[in-house]
């Protein structure tokens, strides 16, 4: 597979997004609608705005006991007649799912929205076996018909206008062209109802499992995930190994926050707790339930104290809705199902630091994502940490320094700042040299040689002939004692 | 079958957690506290001894919260009243798929008592149930229940609880109570008693966790929360009701029965 994270791709997709006026309008629309509304909802929780910190502590505690929680969950699901499979990587997860499909003679699959199945490339693998896969979340369905990728975690088809959807449906579903969202939704409803009723297997993700009770939970507003987990004979749920909490009490806070963060809602429209298959003497429910718990690089994140916090993420997408970079370049530039600030941190960690390095270099470090995050994850800190590892190189992450010259330059700078005399002399010579190269007055517009990149999009101020260090010495300043 | 990697998977996690973690036993006790905290204890007591006038307030709150969700909440005096109103809905509303009208309902004491079968007999609207008979062929029964559910334009369920703050009904899955009844028909009607109203998720979880009967039963193999009809805003963020699940939802709260 070609690398979707190359600098060229990142630049090209970003440029494309920025020059697409309608997309810019749509992105601004989502952000204006959801960003402030979410913020307001946090402060109206009975616990007050401090609820985000409380949630952070809960998640942190769960992650630190992940071994216990997953074993408890697996035992409970098994007690209820479900099967749990632990997959070290994407390949194991996919081949287990294919095996289940084969065992049950599955020809058609309906899917609820799940990012982790995108992460492991499940759809392609199923289709390669001749299995018909239908995405059933309306947004996902639209982009599946269009052969595109999701551009927002919660609103995957946000980049499509109603007219585009109208044309797409006219072409693919054979209906008359119309651009009314209500009519288009009805058309998708009718088409997908057939799929739901005929499907052999339903595949869903998992928002947040509860270890104590032994259930996974799924949330949707459309009801498509309920359909997928109720009507077909077999239900297979995929979950990233970190998506679990200990008790119902933990769930209480996190669910409220997930709903706020995802859609500025008090509570998602449908929340299902699935603990096992439908017993044989019950009127309905799938006869088999499989839960696939996936590592795929997460244990490496867990092992690094600087990044462990990222596993607290509940994939709500609140950080996308405030991010100035996402707001301009949209989801496609991020090259993975995880876009925005969460993607900028998680994608390099999962796909390789060097491979996806532009994502963490591209964010602004403005800090808006941390304030928006329902579990108060310090994304800006981790972005800086990633940049640090990329600058210095890091063995555990198999990261090599992005730019050796830059690293040497920085090392030299560090040395100079620690040696005042050398620093002073260097500055002095530089201030003399600049008078030779640049005319008087005004900033430096172009640096020579390899430094030219710095001045490509900004000016550099000249070094003052009387630098601050010199002025400081001759300045009248109050005695330290009187200040204290 | 492919080999399951549970042991090595969990070991990897343990290693990743670092050498300083405490023993599983110690951490287990901490992460799954078995005792009821003072706060939960008080809350449980408060819920169990809630005076009628507070229940009336909860009902008012539920009705408020339901409005923006496009969820219709109607208080009714008794079961007869509920049955009459449901019958009226069945008469007025048009089926979405096909032209025949049929209802499907859970087999549940509260719904049995509605006696919709005779109320709707005059209109010749059949009322199916999801009751299962252990002696007969189970697969055959499931098949016909599925067929009836798909053919019905209205599904009628009871509920375990209803949370006023979010207008959410809570349903554990029990025998004779089909999950698809609240999902596949175009209109979902839930009937519940006023004393099933709770304030919010926190109250619900406290009850599920610590109330004796609930504790013993557990969450069952499947539980669902529903807050209003199905909806989507996936096309240009325009809200549309009836994406895949019911387009319309009604809750009848019975004051006395
Ligand atoms: S980082 Fe925070 S805001 Fe972003 S998706 Fe994860 S939980 Fe949501």
XYZ file of C-alpha atoms in Angstrom, chain B:
257
model
C -9.552 -22.236 14.455
C -6.812 -19.622 14.832
C -5.023 -19.683 18.105
C -6.181 -17.225 20.722
C -3.422 -15.109 22.198
C -5.018 -14.030 25.422
C -2.169 -14.911 27.749
C 0.576 -13.305 25.736
C -1.652 -10.323 24.994
C -2.293 -9.670 28.684
C 1.369 -10.280 29.504
C 2.425 -7.683 26.983
C 0.121 -5.187 28.668
C 1.545 -6.059 32.055
C 5.052 -5.545 30.794
C 4.103 -2.254 29.216
C 2.678 -1.054 32.509
C 6.215 -1.181 33.857
C 8.068 -3.034 36.587
C 6.644 -0.983 39.453
C 3.012 -1.951 39.232
C 1.452 -3.531 42.270
C 0.127 -7.054 42.338
C -3.066 -7.903 40.521
C -4.904 -8.661 43.775
C -4.180 -5.303 45.304
C -5.061 -3.382 42.166
C -8.196 -5.454 41.632
C -9.618 -4.517 45.002
C -8.994 -0.885 44.294
C -10.451 -0.748 40.827
C -13.599 -2.753 41.616
C -14.721 -1.350 44.962
C -17.246 -3.742 46.425
C -18.707 -1.522 49.083
C -21.431 1.002 48.657
C -20.148 4.544 49.158
C -21.973 6.949 51.444
C -23.001 9.077 48.479
C -24.488 6.138 46.619
C -26.182 4.907 49.766
C -27.907 8.240 50.268
C -28.881 8.449 46.643
C -30.355 4.967 46.708
C -32.389 5.847 49.755
C -33.569 9.081 48.211
C -34.783 7.307 45.093
C -36.521 4.571 47.018
C -38.426 6.968 49.236
C -39.280 9.619 46.672
C -42.572 11.352 47.565
C -45.361 11.530 44.954
C -45.017 15.263 44.435
C -41.391 14.796 43.374
C -42.475 12.119 40.942
C -44.887 14.608 39.457
C -41.948 16.992 39.019
C -39.984 14.291 37.263
C -42.834 13.786 34.851
C -42.907 17.506 34.080
C -39.145 17.470 33.537
C -39.422 14.471 31.227
C -42.053 16.246 29.141
C -39.827 19.311 28.843
C -36.777 17.368 27.823
C -38.684 15.290 25.283
C -39.723 18.277 23.168
C -36.397 19.069 21.469
C -35.871 15.350 20.840
C -39.111 15.134 18.902
C -40.323 12.551 21.398
C -43.981 12.593 22.405
C -44.686 12.022 26.084
C -48.288 11.682 27.164
C -49.381 11.167 30.764
C -52.476 8.971 31.031
C -54.673 8.249 34.037
C -54.894 4.493 33.696
C -54.249 1.566 31.388
C -57.598 1.941 29.706
C -56.738 5.461 28.742
C -53.357 4.289 27.420
C -54.995 1.563 25.346
C -57.469 4.035 23.893
C -54.727 6.449 22.877
C -52.573 3.734 21.338
C -55.540 2.499 19.373
C -56.142 6.030 18.141
C -52.542 6.230 16.929
C -52.876 2.896 15.181
C -55.978 4.168 13.411
C -54.540 7.533 12.364
C -51.027 6.691 11.296
C -50.179 5.300 7.883
C -47.819 2.382 7.461
C -44.476 3.310 5.915
C -43.786 0.038 4.090
C -46.733 -1.640 2.346
C -50.384 -0.896 3.050
C -51.432 -3.404 5.711
C -51.560 -2.315 9.304
C -50.272 -4.557 12.060
C -48.853 -4.078 15.551
C -46.267 -6.048 17.424
C -45.802 -5.984 21.167
C -43.831 -7.574 23.937
C -45.364 -10.215 26.067
C -45.267 -8.277 29.352
C -47.796 -8.010 32.218
C -48.364 -4.289 31.734
C -48.933 -4.662 28.005
C -51.067 -7.799 28.405
C -53.308 -5.737 30.671
C -53.832 -3.133 27.926
C -55.750 -5.747 25.977
C -55.011 -4.043 22.686
C -56.162 -7.168 20.878
C -59.812 -6.510 21.673
C -59.528 -2.725 21.421
C -58.216 -3.049 17.859
C -60.320 -6.030 16.821
C -63.005 -3.788 15.328
C -60.494 -2.148 13.031
C -59.176 -5.545 12.014
C -55.662 -4.545 12.986
C -53.808 -7.644 14.170
C -51.633 -7.396 17.278
C -48.690 -9.824 17.286
C -46.582 -10.624 20.321
C -43.030 -11.796 20.859
C -43.976 -14.503 23.351
C -42.014 -17.741 23.009
C -43.397 -21.164 23.940
C -40.676 -23.484 25.228
C -42.421 -26.664 24.072
C -42.771 -25.671 20.421
C -39.996 -25.449 17.801
C -37.917 -22.433 18.861
C -36.378 -21.686 15.473
C -39.779 -21.750 13.831
C -41.148 -19.324 16.405
C -38.221 -16.955 16.002
C -38.779 -16.960 12.271
C -42.404 -15.999 12.528
C -41.705 -13.369 15.197
C -39.160 -11.806 12.848
C -41.642 -11.859 9.987
C -44.315 -10.234 12.124
C -41.952 -7.586 13.436
C -40.954 -6.596 9.919
C -44.590 -6.498 8.847
C -45.668 -4.288 11.758
C -45.712 -0.516 11.495
C -45.979 -0.005 15.249
C -43.989 -1.690 17.991
C -45.103 -1.551 21.612
C -42.812 -2.135 24.554
C -42.661 -1.516 28.268
C -39.433 -0.298 29.905
C -37.463 -0.784 33.101
C -36.880 2.871 33.827
C -37.157 6.279 32.278
C -34.638 9.055 32.940
C -36.289 12.461 33.057
C -33.164 14.578 32.533
C -32.372 13.107 29.147
C -35.782 11.635 28.193
C -34.260 8.178 28.018
C -35.991 4.847 28.410
C -33.956 1.941 29.716
C -34.733 -1.636 28.735
C -32.991 -4.787 29.825
C -33.542 -7.718 27.500
C -35.750 -10.438 28.937
C -37.476 -13.537 27.597
C -40.577 -12.861 25.459
C -39.447 -9.285 24.824
C -38.086 -8.836 21.318
C -35.306 -6.289 20.856
C -36.436 -5.492 17.327
C -39.881 -4.322 18.516
C -38.434 -0.939 19.503
C -36.298 -0.776 16.365
C -37.743 -2.140 13.145
C -41.329 -0.752 13.110
C -41.671 2.891 12.008
C -43.355 3.956 15.227
C -42.245 2.936 18.692
C -44.620 3.230 21.638
C -43.391 2.654 25.179
C -45.749 2.287 28.105
C -44.525 2.776 31.639
C -45.706 3.566 35.121
C -44.964 6.856 36.761
C -42.970 5.214 39.533
C -40.471 4.015 36.954
C -39.245 7.553 36.444
C -35.746 8.418 37.649
C -33.842 11.675 37.467
C -30.704 10.805 35.543
C -27.991 8.329 34.611
C -26.346 8.595 38.020
C -29.530 7.431 39.769
C -29.974 4.638 37.273
C -26.467 3.290 37.656
C -26.696 3.444 41.435
C -29.837 1.346 41.301
C -28.454 -1.112 38.776
C -25.328 -1.497 40.868
C -26.685 -1.628 44.378
C -30.395 -2.304 44.487
C -30.751 -5.917 45.684
C -32.934 -7.292 42.927
C -31.088 -5.491 40.139
C -27.754 -6.497 41.552
C -28.753 -10.132 41.500
C -30.043 -9.975 37.955
C -27.159 -8.010 36.458
C -27.566 -6.051 33.247
C -28.690 -9.198 31.372
C -26.933 -10.071 28.126
C -28.227 -6.945 26.419
C -29.572 -3.601 27.555
C -30.531 -0.557 25.547
C -31.149 3.141 26.248
C -33.375 5.041 23.850
C -33.762 8.832 23.842
C -36.249 9.693 21.149
C -36.742 8.616 17.552
C -33.882 7.768 15.210
C -32.151 10.791 13.727
C -29.224 11.895 11.580
C -27.527 15.111 10.578
C -25.070 13.582 8.154
C -26.115 15.636 5.143
C -24.976 19.209 5.693
C -25.766 18.930 9.410
C -29.483 19.123 8.663
C -31.454 17.213 11.290
C -33.703 14.513 9.834
C -35.765 12.104 11.919
C -36.017 8.454 10.956
C -32.604 7.443 9.682
C -32.799 3.708 10.288
C -34.755 3.208 13.473
C -38.284 4.459 14.247
C -39.303 7.810 12.792
C -41.673 8.485 15.590
C -41.651 7.658 19.269
C -44.312 7.943 21.948
C -44.111 7.355 25.671
C -47.281 6.878 27.695
C -46.774 7.404 31.408
C -49.524 5.733 33.406
C -50.312 7.602 36.615
C -52.159 4.829 38.400
C -52.355 1.135 37.747
